[in-house]
Coordinates of C-alpha atoms (C1' of nucleotides) in Angstrom, one line a residue:
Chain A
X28 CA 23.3 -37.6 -45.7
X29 CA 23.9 -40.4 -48.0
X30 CA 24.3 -40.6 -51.4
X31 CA 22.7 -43.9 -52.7
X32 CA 24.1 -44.6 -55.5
X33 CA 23.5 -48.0 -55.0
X34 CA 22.5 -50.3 -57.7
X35 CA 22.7 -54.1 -56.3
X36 CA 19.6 -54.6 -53.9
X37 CA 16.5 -53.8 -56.1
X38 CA 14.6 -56.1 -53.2
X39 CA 13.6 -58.4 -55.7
X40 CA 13.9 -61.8 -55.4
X41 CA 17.3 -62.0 -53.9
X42 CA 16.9 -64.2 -50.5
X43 CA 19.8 -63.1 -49.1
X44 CA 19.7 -64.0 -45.1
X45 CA 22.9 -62.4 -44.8
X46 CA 22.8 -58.9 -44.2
X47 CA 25.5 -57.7 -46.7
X48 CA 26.2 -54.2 -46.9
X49 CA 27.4 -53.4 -50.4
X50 CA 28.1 -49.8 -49.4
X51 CA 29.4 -47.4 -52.1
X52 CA 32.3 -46.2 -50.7
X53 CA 33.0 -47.4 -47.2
X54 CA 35.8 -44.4 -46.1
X55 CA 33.7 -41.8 -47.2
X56 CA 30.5 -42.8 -45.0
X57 CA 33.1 -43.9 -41.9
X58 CA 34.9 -40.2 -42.6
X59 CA 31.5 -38.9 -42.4
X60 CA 30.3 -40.6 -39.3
X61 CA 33.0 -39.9 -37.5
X62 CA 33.5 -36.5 -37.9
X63 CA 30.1 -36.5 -36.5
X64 CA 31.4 -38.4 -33.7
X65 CA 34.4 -36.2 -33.3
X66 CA 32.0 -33.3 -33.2
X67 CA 29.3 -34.4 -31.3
X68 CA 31.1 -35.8 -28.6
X69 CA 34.4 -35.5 -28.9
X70 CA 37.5 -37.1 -30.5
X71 CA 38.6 -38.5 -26.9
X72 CA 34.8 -39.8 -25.8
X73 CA 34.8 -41.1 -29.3
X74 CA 35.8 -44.6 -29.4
X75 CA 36.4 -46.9 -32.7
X76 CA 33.9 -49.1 -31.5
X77 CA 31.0 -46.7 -31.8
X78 CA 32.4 -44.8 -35.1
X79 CA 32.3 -48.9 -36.3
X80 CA 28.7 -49.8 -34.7
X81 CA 27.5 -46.5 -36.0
X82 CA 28.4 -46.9 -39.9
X83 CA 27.5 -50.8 -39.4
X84 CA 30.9 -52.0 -39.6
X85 CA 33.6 -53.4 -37.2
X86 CA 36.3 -51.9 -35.4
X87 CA 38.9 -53.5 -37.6
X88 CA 37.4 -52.5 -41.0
X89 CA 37.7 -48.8 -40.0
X90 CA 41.5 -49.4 -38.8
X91 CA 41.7 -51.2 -42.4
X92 CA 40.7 -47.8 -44.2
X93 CA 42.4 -45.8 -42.0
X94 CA 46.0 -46.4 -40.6
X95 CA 44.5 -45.1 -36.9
X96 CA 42.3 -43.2 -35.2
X97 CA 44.7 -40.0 -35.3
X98 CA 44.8 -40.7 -39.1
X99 CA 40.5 -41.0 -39.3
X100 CA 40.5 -37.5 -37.6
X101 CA 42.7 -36.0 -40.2
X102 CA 40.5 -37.1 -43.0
X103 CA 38.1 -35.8 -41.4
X104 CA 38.9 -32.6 -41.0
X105 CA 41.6 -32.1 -43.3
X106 CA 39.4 -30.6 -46.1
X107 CA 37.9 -27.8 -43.8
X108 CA 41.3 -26.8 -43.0
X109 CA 42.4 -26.5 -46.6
X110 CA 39.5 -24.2 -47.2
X111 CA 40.1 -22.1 -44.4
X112 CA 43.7 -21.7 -45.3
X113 CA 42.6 -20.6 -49.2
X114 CA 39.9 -18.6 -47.0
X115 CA 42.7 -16.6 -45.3
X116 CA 44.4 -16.5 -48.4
X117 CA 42.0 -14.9 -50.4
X118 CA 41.4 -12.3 -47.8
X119 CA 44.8 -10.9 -47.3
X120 CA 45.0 -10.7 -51.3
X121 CA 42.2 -8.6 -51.2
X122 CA 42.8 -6.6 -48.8
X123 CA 41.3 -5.2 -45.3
X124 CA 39.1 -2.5 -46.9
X125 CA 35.7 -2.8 -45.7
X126 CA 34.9 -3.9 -49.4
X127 CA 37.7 -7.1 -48.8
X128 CA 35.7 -7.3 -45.7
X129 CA 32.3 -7.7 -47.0
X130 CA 33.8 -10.6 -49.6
X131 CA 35.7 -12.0 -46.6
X132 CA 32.4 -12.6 -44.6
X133 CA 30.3 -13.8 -46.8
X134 CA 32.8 -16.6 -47.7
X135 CA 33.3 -17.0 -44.2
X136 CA 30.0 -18.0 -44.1
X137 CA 29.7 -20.1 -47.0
X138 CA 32.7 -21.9 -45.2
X139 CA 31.4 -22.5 -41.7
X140 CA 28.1 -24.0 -42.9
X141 CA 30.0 -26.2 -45.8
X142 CA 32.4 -27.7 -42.7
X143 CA 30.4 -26.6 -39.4
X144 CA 31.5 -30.1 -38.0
X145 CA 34.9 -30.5 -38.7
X146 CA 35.5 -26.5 -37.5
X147 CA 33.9 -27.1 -34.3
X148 CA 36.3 -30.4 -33.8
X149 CA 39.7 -28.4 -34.2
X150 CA 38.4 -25.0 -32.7
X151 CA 36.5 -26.0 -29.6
X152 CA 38.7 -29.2 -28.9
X153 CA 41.9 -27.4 -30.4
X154 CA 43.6 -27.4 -27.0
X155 CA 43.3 -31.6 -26.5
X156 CA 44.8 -32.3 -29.4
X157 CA 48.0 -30.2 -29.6
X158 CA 50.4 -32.5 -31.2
X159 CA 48.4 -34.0 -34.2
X160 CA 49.9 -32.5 -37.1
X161 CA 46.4 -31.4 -38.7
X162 CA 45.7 -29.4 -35.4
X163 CA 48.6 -27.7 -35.4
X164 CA 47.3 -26.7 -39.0
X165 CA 44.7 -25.7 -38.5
X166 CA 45.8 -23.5 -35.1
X167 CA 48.1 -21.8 -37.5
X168 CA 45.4 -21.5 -39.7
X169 CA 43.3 -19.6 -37.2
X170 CA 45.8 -17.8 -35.8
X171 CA 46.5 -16.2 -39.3
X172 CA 42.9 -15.4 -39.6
X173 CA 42.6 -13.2 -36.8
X174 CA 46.4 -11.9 -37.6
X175 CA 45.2 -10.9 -41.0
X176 CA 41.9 -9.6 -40.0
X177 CA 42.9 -7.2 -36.7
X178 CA 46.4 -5.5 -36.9
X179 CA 48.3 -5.5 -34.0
X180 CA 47.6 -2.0 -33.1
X181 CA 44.1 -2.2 -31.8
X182 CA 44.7 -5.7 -30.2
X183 CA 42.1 -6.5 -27.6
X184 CA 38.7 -4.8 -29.1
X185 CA 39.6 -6.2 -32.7
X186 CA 40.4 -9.7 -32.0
X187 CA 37.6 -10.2 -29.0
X188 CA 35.4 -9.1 -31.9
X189 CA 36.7 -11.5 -34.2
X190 CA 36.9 -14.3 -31.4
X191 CA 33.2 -13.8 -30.7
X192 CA 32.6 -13.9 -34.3
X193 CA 34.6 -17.1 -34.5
X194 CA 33.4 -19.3 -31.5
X195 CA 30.0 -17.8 -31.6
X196 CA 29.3 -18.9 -35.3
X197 CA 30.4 -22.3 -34.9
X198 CA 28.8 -22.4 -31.3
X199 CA 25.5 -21.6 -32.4
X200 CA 26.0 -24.0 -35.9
X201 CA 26.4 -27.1 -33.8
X202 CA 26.1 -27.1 -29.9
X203 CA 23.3 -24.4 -30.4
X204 CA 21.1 -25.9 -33.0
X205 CA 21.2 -29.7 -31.6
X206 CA 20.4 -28.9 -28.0
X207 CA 18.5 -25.8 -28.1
X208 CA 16.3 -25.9 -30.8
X209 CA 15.6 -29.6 -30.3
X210 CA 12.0 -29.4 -29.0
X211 CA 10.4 -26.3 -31.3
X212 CA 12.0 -27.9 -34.6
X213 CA 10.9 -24.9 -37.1
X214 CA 12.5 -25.9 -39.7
X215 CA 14.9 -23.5 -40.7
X216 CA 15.8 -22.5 -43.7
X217 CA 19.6 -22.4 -44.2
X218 CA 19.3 -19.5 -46.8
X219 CA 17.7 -17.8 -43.6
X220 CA 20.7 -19.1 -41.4
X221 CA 22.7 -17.5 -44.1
X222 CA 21.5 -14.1 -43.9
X223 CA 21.1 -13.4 -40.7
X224 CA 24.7 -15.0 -40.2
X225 CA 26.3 -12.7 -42.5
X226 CA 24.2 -9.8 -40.9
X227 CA 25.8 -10.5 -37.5
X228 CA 28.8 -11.0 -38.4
X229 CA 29.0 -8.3 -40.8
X230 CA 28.2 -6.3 -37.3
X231 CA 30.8 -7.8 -35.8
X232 CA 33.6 -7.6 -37.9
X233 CA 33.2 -4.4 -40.2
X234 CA 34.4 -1.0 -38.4
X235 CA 31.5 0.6 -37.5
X236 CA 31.6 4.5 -37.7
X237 CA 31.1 5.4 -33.9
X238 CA 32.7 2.4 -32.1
X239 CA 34.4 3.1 -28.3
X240 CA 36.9 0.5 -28.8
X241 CA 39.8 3.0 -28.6
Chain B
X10 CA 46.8 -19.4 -11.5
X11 CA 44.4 -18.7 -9.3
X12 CA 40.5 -18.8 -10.3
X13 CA 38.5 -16.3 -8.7
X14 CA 35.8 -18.7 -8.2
X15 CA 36.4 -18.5 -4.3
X16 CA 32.8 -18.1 -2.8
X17 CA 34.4 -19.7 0.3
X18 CA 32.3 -19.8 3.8
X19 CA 34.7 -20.4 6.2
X20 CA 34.2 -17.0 7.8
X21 CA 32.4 -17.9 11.0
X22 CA 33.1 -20.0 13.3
X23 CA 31.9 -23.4 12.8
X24 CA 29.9 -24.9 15.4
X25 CA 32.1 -28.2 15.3
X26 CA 35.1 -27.0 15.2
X27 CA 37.5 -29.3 13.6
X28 CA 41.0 -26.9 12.9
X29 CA 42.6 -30.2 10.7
X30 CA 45.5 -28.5 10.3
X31 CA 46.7 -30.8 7.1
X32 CA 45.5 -29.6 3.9
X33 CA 42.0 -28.3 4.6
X34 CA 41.3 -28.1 1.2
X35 CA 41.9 -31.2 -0.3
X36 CA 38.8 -31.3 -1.8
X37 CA 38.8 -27.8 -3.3
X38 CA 42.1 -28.3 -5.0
X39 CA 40.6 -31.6 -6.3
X40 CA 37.4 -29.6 -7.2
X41 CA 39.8 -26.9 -9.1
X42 CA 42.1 -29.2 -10.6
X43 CA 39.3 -30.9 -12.1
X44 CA 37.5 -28.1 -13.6
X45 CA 40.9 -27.3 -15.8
X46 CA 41.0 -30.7 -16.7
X47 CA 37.5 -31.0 -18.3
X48 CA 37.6 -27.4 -19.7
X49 CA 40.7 -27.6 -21.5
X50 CA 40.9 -31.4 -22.7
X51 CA 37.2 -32.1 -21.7
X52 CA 35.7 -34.7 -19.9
X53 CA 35.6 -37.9 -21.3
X54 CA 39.5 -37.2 -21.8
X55 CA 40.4 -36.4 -18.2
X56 CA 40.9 -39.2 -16.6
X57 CA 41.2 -39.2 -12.8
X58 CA 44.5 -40.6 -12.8
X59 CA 45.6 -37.0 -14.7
X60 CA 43.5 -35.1 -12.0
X61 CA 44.9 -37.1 -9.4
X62 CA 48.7 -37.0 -10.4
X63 CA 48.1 -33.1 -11.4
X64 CA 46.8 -32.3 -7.9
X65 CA 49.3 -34.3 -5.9
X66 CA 47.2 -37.4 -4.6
X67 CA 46.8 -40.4 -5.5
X68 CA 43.3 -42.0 -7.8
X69 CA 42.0 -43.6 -4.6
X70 CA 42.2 -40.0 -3.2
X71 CA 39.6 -38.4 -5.3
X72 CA 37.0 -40.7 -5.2
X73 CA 37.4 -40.9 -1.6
X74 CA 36.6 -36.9 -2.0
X75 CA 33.8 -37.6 -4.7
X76 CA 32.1 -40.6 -4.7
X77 CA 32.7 -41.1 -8.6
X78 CA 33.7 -39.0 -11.6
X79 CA 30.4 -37.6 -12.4
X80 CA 30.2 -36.6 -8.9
X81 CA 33.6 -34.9 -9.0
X82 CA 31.6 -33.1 -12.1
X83 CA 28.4 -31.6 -10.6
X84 CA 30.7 -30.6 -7.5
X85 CA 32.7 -28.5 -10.2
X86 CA 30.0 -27.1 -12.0
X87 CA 27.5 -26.6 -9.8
X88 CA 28.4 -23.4 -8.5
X89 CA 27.9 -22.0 -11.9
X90 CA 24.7 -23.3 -12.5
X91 CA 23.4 -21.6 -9.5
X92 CA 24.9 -18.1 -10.8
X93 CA 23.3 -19.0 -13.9
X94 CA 20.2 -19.4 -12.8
X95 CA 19.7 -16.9 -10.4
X96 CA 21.3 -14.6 -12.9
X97 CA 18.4 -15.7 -15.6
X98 CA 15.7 -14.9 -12.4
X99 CA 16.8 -11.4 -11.6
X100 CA 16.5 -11.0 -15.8
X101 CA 13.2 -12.1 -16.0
X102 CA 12.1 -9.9 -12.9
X103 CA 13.7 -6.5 -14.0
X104 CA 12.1 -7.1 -17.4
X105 CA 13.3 -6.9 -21.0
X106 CA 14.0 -3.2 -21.3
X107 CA 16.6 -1.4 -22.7
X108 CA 18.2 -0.6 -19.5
X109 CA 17.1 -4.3 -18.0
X110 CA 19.1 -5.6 -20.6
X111 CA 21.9 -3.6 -19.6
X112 CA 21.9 -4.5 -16.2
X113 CA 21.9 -8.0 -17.3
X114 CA 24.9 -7.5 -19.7
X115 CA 27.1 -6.3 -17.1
X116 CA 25.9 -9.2 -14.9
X117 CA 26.5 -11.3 -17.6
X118 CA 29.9 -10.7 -18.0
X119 CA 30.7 -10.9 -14.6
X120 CA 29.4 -14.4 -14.5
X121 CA 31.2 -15.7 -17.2
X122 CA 34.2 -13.9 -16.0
X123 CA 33.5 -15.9 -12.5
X124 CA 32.8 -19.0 -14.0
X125 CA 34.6 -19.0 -16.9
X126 CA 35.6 -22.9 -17.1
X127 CA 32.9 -24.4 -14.8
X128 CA 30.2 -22.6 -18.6
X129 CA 32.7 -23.6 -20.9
X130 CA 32.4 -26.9 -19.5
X131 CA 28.6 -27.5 -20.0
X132 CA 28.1 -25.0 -22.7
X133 CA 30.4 -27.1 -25.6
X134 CA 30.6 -30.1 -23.9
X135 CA 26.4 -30.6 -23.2
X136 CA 25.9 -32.5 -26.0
X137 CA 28.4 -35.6 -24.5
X138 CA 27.1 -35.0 -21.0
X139 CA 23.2 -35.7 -21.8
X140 CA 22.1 -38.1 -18.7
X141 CA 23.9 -36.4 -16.0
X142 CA 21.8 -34.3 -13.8
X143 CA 23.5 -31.7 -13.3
X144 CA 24.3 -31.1 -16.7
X145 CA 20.4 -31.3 -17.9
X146 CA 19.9 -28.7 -15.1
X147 CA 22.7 -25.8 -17.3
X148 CA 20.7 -27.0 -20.5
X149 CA 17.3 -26.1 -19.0
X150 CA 18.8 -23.1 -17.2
X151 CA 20.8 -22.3 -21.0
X152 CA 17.3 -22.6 -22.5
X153 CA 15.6 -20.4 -20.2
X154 CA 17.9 -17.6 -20.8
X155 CA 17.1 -17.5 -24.5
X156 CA 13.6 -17.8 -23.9
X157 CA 13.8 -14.6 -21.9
X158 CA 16.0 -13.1 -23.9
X159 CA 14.0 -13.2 -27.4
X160 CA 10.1 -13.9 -27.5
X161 CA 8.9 -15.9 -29.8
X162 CA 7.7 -13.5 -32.6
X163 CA 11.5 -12.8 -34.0
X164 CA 13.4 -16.3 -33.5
X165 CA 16.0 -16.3 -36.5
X166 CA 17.4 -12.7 -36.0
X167 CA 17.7 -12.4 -31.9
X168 CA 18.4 -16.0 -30.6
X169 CA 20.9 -15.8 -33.2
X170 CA 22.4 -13.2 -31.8
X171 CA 21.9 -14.7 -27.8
X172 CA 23.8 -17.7 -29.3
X173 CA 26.7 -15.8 -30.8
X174 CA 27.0 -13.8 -27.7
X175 CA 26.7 -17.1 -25.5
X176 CA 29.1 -19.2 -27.3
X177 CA 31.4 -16.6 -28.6
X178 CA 32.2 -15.1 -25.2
X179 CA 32.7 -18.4 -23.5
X180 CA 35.1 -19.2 -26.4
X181 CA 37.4 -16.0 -26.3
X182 CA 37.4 -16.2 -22.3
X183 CA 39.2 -20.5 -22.7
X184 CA 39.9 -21.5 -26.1
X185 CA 41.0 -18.5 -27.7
X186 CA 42.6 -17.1 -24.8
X187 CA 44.8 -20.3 -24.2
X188 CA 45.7 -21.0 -27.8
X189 CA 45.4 -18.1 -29.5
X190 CA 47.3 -15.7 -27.5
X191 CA 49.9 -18.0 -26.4
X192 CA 53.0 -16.6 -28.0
X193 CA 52.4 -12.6 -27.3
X194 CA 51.6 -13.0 -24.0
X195 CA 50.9 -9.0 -23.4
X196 CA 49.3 -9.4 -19.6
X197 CA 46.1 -8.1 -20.6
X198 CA 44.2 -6.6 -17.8
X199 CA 40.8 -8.1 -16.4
X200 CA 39.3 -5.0 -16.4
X201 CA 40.1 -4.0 -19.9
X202 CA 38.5 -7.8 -21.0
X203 CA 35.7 -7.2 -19.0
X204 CA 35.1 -3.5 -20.7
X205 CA 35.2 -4.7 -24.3
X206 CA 32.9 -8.0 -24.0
X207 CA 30.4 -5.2 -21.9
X208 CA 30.6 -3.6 -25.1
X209 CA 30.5 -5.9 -27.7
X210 CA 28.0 -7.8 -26.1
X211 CA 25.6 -4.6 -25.4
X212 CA 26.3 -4.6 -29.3
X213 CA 24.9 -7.6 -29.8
X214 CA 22.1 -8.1 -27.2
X215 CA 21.0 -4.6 -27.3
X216 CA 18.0 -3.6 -30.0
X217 CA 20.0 -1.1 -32.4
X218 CA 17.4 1.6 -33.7
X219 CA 19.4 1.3 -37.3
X220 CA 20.5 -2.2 -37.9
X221 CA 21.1 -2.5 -41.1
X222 CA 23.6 -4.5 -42.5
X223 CA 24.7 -1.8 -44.7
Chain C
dT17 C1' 41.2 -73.2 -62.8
dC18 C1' 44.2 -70.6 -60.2
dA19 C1' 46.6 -66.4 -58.3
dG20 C1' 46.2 -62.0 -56.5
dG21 C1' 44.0 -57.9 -54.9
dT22 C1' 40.4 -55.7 -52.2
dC23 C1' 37.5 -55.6 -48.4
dC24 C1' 36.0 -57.0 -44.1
dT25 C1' 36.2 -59.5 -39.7
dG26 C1' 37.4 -62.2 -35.2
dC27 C1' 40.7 -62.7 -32.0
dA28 C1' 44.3 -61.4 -28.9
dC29 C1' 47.6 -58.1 -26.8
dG30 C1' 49.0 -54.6 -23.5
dA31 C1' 47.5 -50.3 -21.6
dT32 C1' 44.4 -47.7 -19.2
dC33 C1' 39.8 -46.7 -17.8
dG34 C1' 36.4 -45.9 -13.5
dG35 C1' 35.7 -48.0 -9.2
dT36 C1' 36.1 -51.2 -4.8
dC37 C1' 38.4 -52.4 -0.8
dA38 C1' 41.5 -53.4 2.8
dG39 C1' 45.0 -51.4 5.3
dA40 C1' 48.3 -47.5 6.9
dT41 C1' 48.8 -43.1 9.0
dT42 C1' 47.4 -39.4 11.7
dC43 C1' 45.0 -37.1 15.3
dA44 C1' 41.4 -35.6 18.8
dC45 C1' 39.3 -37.3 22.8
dG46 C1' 38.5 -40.7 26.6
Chain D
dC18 C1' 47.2 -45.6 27.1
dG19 C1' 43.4 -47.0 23.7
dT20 C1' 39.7 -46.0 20.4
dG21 C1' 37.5 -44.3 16.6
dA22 C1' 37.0 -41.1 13.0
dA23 C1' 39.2 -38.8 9.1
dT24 C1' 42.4 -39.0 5.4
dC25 C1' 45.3 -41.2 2.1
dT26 C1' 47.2 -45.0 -0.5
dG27 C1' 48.4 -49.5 -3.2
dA28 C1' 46.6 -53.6 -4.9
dC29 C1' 43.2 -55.3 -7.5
dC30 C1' 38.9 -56.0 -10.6
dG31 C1' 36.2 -56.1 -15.0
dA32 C1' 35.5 -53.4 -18.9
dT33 C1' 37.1 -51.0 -22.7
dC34 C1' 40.6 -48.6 -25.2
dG35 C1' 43.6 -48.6 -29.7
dT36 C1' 46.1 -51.6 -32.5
dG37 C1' 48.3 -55.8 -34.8
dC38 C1' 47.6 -60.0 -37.2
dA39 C1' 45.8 -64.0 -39.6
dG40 C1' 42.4 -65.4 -42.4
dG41 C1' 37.8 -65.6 -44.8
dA42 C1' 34.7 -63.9 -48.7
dC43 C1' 34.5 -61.8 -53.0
dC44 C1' 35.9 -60.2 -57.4
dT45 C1' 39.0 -60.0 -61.6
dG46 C1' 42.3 -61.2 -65.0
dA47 C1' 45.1 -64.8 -66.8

DNA sequence: TCAGGTCCTGCACGATCGGTCAGATTCACG
DNA sequence: CGTGAATCTGACCGATCGTGCAGGACCTGA
């Protein structure tokens, strides 16, 4: 996922020895690879070293773009946070009419696959990093979510519904799809994903006429 | 406080018997303490120092227990494995039926409810784990279930849906109920948890004559 | 030409990591 | 009593962690 918009290596003549990485812009790839890292493996089992090795750069040229490793994981996930926060947003301006509902989930969607990595960081390793102000964000964040989508009435149907819906989305859009698929690689389509996403959680999270939740 | 993961054999009398009246389970509370560790703040982050000081002992203590930290692992999630894949056995022998299914749900449930941290553990921390034996023993076993669960002929739609289920439950049962909840603690009965997952899970896992997505 | 800014790196630091090892303590059994 | 096994611990090791710092390479404007 890199956008070459490189323009100084045409592989000409140019007998460079040295290897010379004239990279585009530097933050933006070592955002990206570690928010891989951060999701793959964790922001703790993530060291600088590998984020560094990874992007083909050294330790100290990613503490040169970013103040510290705390302040790499914000970047990183800072922009999923802001969506889901005009996410919530939206939704509660709209209403919880199964027609708000509807909108709700398919941007819902739309907003898991555009930041599946940097939601899986904060909701699956949420609990390890209490303290970083971006976490605490985000928790917020989530915790609005399921306060504006379940009243308080109908607590433990409604939000166990909307907890499944949460954890299983971004469950099966990263954990799921690197280490089950993995051997029988059809290649999905991600309007497919899409679809039968919304169809789920459409299930999941729109009241169903005959439901025994009391 | 207490897990229910007891499964403890000291019933009959042992043929050697040593009654070491100091703390007979040393290596059960290390076993337990560790489990929280690497389910909440995961593994790579839990250092045995944390487990150590947590459980009353000392470093040296632990790996005199377990002979190293990945040991102290399989110890922890072994057990679950084991439920797992005798769970995934008795599936595949009472077929994939309407009411095998429903068997298997309630089963199901009543794993995850047993072994809540030990699957969180492996189920969204595999990826970082890769190498360790144990831990390539719950992917194959994780794998297995979704092969029996959904042939081949409708991938997309069904091991979708085994995914959500999967990684949805295992989130609402230690992410969401440790961060989410939090504030209004309202002492929400087992029984009443175990009820609703029965039945959104049925929901999910169970072929619907109508499913449209309105 | 020089000065200054941007980008990148090597080196060194204190802390902490997992792990080894030599005792200290206890206790059953002779 | 002594002896050995079981249990627990502190001291220590090499490696790696995140981070600070000085400086080199490169570009640009004066």
């Amino acid at each position: 996922m890199q956008d070459l918009t490189d323009r100084s290596n045409t592989v000409v003549g140019m007998p460079t020895d040295a290897p010379m990485h004239t990279r585009v812009h530097a933050s933006e790839e070592l955002r990206q690879v570690a928010l891989e890292q951060f999701a793959t493996v964790g922001f703790a089992a993530s060291s600088l070293q590998q984020i560094a090795d990874h992007a083909g750069y050294s330790k100290s040229s990613v503490l040169y773009h970013y103040a510290s490793k705390e302040a790499l994981l914000e970047a990183a996930i800072e922009p999923a946070i802001d969506a889901m926060e005009s996410l919530v947003a939206d939704f509660v301006a709209g209403g919880r009419s199964v027609a708000g509902r509807t909108v709700f989930i398919e941007r819902f969607v739309d907003f898991l696959l555009g930041h599946r990595l940097a939601v899986h960081t904060f909701v699956n390793q949420g609990q390890s990093l209490r303290g970083i102000p971006v976490i605490e964000r985000a928790i917020v964040a989530i915790r609005a979510l399921a306060d504006s989508m379940c009243e308080a009435d109908a607590p433990l149907g409604e939000r166990l519904r909307f907890g499944i819906a949460l954890g299983g989305a971004v469950y099966t859009l990263v954990a799921d799809a690197t280490f089950l698929d993995e051997e029988h690689r059809t290649v999905v389509d991600a309007a497919d994903i899409r679809a039968a996403l919304i169809a789920v959680l459409s299930e999941l999270l729109l009241p169903a006429d005959g439901r025994t939740t009391r």
